[in-house]
mmCIF file of C-alpha atoms and ligand atoms in Angstrom:
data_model
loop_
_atom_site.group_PDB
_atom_site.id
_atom_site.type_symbol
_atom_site.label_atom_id
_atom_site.label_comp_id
_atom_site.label_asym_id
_atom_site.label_seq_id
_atom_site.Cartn_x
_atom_site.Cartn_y
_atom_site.Cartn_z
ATOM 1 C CA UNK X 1 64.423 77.762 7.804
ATOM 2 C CA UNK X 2 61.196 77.339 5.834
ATOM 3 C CA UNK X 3 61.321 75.570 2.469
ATOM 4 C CA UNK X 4 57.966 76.869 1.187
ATOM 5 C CA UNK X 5 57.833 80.958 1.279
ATOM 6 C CA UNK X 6 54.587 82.164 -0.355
ATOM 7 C CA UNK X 7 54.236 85.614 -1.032
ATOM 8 C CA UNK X 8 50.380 86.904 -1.707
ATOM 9 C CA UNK X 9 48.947 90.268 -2.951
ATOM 10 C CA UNK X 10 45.425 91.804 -3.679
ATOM 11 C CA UNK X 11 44.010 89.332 -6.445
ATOM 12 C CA UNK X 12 44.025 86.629 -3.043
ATOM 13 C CA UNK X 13 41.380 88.670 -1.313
ATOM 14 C CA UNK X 14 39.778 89.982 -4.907
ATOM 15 C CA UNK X 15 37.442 86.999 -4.554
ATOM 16 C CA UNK X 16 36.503 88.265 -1.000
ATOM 17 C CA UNK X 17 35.219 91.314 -2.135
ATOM 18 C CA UNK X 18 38.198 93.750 -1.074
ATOM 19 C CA UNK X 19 39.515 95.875 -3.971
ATOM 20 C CA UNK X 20 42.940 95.562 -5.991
ATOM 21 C CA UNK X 21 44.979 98.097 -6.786
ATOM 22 C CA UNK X 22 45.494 97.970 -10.778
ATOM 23 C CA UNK X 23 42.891 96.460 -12.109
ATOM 24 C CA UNK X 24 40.435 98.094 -13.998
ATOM 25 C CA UNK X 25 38.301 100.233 -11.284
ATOM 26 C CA UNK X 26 40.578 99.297 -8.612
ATOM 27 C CA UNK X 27 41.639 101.161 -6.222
ATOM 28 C CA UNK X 28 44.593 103.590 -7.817
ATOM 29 C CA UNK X 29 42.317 103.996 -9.990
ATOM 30 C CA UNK X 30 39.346 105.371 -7.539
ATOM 31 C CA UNK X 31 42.605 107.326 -5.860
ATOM 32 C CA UNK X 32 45.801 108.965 -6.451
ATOM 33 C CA UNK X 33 48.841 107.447 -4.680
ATOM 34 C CA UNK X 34 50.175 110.648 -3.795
ATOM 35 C CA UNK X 35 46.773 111.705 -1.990
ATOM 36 C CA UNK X 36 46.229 108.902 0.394
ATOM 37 C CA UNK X 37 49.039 106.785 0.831
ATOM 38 C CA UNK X 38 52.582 108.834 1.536
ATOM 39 C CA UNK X 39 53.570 110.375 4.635
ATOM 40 C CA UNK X 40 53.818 113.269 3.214
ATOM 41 C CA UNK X 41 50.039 113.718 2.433
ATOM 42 C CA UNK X 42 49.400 112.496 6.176
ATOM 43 C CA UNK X 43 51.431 115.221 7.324
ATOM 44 C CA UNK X 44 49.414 117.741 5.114
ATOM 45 C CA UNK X 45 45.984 116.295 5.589
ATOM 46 C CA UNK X 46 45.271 113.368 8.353
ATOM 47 C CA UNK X 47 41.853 113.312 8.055
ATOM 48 C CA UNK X 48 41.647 112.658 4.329
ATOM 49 C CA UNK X 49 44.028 109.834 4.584
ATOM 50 C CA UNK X 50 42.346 108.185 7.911
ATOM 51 C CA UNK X 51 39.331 108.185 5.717
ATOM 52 C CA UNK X 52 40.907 106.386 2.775
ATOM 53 C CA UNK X 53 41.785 103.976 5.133
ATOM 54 C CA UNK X 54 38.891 103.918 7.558
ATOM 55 C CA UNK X 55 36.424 103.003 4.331
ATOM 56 C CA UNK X 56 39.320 99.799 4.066
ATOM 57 C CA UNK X 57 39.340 99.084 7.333
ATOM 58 C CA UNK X 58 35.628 98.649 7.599
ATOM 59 C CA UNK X 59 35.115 96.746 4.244
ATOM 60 C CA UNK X 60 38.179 94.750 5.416
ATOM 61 C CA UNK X 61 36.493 93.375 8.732
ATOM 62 C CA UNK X 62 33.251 92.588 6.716
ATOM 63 C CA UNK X 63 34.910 90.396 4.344
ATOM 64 C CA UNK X 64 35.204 86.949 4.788
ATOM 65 C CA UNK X 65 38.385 84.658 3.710
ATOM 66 C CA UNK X 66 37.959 82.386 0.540
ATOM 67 C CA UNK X 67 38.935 78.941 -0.031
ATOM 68 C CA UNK X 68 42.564 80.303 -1.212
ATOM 69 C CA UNK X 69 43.543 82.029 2.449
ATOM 70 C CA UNK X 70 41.976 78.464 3.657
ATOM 71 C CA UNK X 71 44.021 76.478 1.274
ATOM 72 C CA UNK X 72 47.109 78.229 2.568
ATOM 73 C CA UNK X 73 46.077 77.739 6.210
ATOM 74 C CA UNK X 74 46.038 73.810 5.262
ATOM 75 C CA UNK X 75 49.298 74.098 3.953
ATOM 76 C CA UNK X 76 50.493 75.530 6.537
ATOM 77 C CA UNK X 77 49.174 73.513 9.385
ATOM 78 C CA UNK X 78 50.841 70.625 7.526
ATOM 79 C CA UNK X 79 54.585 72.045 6.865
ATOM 80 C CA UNK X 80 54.976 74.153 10.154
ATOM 81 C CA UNK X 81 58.049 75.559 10.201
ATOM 82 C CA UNK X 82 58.752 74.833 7.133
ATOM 83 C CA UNK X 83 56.197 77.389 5.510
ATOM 84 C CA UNK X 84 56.395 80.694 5.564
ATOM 85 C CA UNK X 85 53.921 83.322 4.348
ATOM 86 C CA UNK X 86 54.622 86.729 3.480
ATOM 87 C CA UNK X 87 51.717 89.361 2.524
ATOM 88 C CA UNK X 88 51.886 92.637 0.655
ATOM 89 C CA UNK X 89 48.276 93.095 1.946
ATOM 90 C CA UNK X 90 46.925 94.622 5.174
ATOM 91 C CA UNK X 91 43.413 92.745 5.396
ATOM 92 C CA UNK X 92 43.680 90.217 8.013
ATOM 93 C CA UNK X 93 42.125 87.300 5.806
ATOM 94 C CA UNK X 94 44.955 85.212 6.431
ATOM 95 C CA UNK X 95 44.917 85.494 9.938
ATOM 96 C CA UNK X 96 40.877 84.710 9.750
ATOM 97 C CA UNK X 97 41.761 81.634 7.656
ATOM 98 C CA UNK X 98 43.616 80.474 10.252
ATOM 99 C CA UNK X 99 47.037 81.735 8.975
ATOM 100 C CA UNK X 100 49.117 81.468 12.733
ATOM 101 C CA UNK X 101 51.750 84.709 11.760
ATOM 102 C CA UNK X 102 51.442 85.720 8.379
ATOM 103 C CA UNK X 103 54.820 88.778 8.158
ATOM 104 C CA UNK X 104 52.606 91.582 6.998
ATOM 105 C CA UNK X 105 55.346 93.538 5.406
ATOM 106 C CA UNK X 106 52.935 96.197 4.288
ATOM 107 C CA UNK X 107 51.337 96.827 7.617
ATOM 108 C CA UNK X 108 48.023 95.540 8.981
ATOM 109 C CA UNK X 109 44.551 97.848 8.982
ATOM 110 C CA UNK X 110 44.083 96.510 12.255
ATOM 111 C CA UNK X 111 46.502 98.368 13.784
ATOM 112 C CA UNK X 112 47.591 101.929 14.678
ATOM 113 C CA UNK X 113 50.370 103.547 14.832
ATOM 114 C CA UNK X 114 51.666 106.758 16.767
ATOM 115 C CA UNK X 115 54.234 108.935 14.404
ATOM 116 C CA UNK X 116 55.099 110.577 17.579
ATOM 117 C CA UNK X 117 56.599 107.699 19.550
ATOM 118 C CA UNK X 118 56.045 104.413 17.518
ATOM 119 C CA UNK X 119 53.217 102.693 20.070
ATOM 120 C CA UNK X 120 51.541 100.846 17.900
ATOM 121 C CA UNK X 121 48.123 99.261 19.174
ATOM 122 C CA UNK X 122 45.043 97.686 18.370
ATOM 123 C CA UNK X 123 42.921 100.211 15.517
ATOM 124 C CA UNK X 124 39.308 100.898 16.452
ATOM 125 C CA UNK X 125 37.037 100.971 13.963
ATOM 126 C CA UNK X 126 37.331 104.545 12.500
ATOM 127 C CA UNK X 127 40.451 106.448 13.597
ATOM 128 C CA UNK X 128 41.001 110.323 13.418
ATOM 129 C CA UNK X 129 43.650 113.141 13.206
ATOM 130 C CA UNK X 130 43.052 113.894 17.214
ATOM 131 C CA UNK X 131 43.185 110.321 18.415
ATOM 132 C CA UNK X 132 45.395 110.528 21.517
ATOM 133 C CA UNK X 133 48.177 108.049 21.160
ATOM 134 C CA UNK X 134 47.235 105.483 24.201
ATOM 135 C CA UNK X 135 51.122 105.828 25.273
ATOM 136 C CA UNK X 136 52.711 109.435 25.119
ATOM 137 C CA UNK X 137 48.702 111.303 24.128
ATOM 138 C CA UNK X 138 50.190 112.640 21.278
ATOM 139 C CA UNK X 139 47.585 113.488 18.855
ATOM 140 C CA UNK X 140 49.941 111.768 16.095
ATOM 141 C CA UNK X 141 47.692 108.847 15.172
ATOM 142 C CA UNK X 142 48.040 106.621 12.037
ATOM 143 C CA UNK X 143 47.259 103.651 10.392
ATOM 144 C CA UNK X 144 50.217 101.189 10.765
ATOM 145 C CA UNK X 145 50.599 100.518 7.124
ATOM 146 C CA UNK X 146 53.721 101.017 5.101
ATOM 147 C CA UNK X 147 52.965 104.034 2.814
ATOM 148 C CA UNK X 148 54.893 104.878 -0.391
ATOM 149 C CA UNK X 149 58.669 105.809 0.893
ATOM 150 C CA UNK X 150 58.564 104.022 3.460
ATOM 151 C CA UNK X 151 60.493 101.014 4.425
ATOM 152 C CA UNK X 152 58.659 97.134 4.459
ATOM 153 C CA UNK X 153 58.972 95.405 7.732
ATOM 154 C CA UNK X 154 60.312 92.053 8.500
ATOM 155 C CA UNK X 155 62.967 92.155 5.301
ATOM 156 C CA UNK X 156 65.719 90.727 6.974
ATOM 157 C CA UNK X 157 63.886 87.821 8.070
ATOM 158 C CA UNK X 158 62.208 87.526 4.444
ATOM 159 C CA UNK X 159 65.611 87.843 2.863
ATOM 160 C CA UNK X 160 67.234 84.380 5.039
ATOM 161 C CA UNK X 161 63.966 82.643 3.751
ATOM 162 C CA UNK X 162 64.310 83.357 0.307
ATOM 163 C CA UNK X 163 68.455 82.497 0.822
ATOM 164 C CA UNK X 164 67.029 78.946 2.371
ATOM 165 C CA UNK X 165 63.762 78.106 0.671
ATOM 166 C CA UNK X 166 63.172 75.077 -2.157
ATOM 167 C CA UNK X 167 59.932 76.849 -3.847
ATOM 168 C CA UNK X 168 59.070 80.319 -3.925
ATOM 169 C CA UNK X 169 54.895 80.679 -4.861
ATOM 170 C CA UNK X 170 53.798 84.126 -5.476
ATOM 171 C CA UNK X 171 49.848 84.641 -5.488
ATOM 172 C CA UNK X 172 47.683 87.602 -6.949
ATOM 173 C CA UNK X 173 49.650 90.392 -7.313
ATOM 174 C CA UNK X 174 50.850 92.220 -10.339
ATOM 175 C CA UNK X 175 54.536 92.119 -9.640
ATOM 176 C CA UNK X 176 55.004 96.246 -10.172
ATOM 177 C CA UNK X 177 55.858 97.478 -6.788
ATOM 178 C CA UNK X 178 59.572 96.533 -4.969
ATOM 179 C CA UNK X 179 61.059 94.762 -2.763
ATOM 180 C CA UNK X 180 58.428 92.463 -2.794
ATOM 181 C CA UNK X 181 58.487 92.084 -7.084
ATOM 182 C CA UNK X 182 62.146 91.400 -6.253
ATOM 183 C CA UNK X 183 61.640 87.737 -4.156
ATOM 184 C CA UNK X 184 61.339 85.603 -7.388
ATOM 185 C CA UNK X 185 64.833 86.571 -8.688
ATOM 186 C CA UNK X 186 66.064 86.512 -5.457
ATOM 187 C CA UNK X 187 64.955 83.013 -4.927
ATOM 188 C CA UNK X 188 65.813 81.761 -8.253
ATOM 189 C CA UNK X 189 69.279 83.061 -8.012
ATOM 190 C CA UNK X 190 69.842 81.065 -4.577
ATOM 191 C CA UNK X 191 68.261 78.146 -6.493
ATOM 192 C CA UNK X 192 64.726 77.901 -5.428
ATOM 193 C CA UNK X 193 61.999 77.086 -7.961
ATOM 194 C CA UNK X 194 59.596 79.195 -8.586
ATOM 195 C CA UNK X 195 55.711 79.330 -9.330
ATOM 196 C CA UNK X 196 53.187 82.014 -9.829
ATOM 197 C CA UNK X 197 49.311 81.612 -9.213
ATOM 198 C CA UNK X 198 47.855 84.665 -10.967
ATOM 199 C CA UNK X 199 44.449 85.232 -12.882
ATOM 200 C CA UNK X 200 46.604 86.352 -15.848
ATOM 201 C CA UNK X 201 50.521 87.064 -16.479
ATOM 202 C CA UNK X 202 51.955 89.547 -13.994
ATOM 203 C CA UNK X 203 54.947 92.043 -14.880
ATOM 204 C CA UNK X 204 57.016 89.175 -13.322
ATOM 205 C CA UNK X 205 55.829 85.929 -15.415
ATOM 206 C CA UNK X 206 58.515 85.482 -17.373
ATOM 207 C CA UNK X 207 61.194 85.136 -14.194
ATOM 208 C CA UNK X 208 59.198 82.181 -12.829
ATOM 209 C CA UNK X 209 59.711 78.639 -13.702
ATOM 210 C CA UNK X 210 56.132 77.814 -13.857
ATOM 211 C CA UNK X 211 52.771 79.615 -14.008
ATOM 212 C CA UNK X 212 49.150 78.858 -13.839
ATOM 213 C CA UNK X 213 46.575 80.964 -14.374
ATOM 214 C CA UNK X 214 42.845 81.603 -13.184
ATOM 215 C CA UNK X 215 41.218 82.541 -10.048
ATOM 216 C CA UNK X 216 42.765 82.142 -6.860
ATOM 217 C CA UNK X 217 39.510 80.248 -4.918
ATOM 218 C CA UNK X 218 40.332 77.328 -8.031
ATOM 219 C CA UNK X 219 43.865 77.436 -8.186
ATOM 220 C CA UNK X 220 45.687 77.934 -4.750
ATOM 221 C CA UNK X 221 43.571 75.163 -3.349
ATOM 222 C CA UNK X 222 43.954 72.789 -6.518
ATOM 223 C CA UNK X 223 47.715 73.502 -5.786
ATOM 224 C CA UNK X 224 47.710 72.308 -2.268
ATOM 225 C CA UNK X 225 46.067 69.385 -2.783
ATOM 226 C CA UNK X 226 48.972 68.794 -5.131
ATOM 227 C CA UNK X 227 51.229 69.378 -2.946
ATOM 228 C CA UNK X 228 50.028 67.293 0.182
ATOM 229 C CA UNK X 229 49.200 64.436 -1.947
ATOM 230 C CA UNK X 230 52.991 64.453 -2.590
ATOM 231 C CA UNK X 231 53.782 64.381 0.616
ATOM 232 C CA UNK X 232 53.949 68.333 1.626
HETATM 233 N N1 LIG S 301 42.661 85.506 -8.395
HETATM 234 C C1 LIG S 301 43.996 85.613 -8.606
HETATM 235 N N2 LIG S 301 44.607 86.771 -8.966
HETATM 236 C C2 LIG S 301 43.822 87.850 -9.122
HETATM 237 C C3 LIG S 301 42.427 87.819 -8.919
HETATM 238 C C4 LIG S 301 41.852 86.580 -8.535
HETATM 239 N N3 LIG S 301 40.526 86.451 -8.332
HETATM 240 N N4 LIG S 301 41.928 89.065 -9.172
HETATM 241 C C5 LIG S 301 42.988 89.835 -9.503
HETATM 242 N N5 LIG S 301 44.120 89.114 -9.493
HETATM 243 C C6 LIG S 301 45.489 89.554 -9.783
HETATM 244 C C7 LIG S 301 45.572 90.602 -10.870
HETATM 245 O O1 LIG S 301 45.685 89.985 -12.145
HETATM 246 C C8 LIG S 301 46.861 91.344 -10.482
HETATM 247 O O2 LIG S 301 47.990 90.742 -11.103
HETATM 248 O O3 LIG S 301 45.994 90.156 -8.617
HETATM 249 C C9 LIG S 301 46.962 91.152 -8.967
HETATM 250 C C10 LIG S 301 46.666 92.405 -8.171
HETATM 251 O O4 LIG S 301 47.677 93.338 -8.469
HETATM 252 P P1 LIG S 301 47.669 94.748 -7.713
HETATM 253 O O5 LIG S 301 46.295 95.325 -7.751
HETATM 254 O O6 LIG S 301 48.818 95.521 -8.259
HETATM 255 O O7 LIG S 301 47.933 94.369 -6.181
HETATM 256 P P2 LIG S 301 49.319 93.988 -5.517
HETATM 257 O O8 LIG S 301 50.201 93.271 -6.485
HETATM 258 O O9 LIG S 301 49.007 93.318 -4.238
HETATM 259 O O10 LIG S 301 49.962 95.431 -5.195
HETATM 260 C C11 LIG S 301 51.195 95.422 -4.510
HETATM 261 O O11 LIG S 301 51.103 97.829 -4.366
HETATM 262 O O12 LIG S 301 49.904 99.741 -4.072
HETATM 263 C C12 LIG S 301 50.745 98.852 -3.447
HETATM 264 O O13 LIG S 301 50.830 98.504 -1.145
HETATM 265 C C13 LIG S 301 50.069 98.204 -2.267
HETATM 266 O O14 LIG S 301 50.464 95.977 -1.421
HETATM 267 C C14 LIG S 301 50.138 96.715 -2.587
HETATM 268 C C15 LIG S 301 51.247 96.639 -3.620
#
């Protein structure tokens, strides 16, 4: 079971040039929820939610990872299977970092999906509403992200980590949206402690034991350090 579960969000990748969601000019505030990200909308109109996330999907693959998804990689390279990382985001910066199987519980852009029959494959560059699904040819094509209403995956296997770990770390996001805004209490209350990098207080400070604040390139990697010079 790992000891270390580290949970990231948006503000890890801010410093690679991908978007948030809440910050001033981010992304919700460029789009409404309810007109590119439910499956609802997708049903209505495909094509204008394949373009939300065709635009993400491109400016995804041009970014590059900073020294915070390398910091993590480090960490993780030394603790094995004792370090476990979970991501709310679908950029594959970890993975580029070096990250060996980051549990993207909100989907991956580089992936698609079939609503018809649940194939789910490698995403080309730019998909559309008549994609045939590479399995059954449905034309029922969609990114595999986890929209609004939808269930996260790999929850069970989150939930036994947070039930087992020693430290939970939680890294540039805001805390607003559930389960994941959940995982501090839940590893506090099975006796975990608890630590948030952030570049300023999220809606979930006060439930950690410590926080530090300030870019993630500066602190994730001045954390790491800390934490191999101790021994991992
Ligand atoms: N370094 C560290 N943190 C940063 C940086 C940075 N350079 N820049 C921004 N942040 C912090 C912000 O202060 C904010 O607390 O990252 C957080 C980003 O919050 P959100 O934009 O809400 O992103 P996130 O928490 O990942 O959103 C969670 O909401 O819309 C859904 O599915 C979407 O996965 C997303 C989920």
């Amino acid at each position: 079971m790992p000891r270390v579960v580290v949970l990231t969000g948006a503000g890890i990748s801010a410093e690679s040039g991908l978007g948030t969601f809440r910050d001033a000019g981010g992304l919700w505030a460029q789009h409404r929820i309810e007109d590119v990200a439910t499956p609802e909308r997708f049903a209505r109109d495909p094509a204008r939610v394949h373009a939300f996330y065709n635009a993400r999907r491109a400016q995804a693959r041009a970014a590059r990872p900073n020294p915070a998804h390398l910091a993590l990689a480090r960490l993780e390279a030394a603790l094995g299977a004792a370090f476990l990382l979970v991501t709310q985001n679908v950029d594959g910066l970890h993975e580029a970092a070096g990250a060996r199987n980051p549990r993207h519980m909100h989907g991956a852009l580089d992936r698609a999906l079939c609503a018809a029959c649940a194939h789910d494959w490698d995403a080309p560059e730019a998909m559309a509403p008549e994609d045939p699904c590479p399995a059954c040819g449905a034309p029922a094509t969609r990114p595999d992200v986890v929209w609004f209403g939808e269930i996260p995956h790999h929850m069970d296997e989150i939930g036994r980590a947070l039930a087992a770990c020693d430290l939970f770390v939680s890294i540039g996001t805001s805390g607003e949206v559930y389960p994941a805004a959940g995982f501090v209490q839940e590893a506090a209350l099975n006796g975990a402690r608890t630590l948030e990098l952030n570049l300023e207080p999220s809606a979930g400070s006060a439930f950690f034991d410590e926080a530090r604040h300030g870019p993630a390139s500066r602190i994730v990697p001045a954390w790491v350090e800390e934490v191999l010079a101790a021994g991992g």
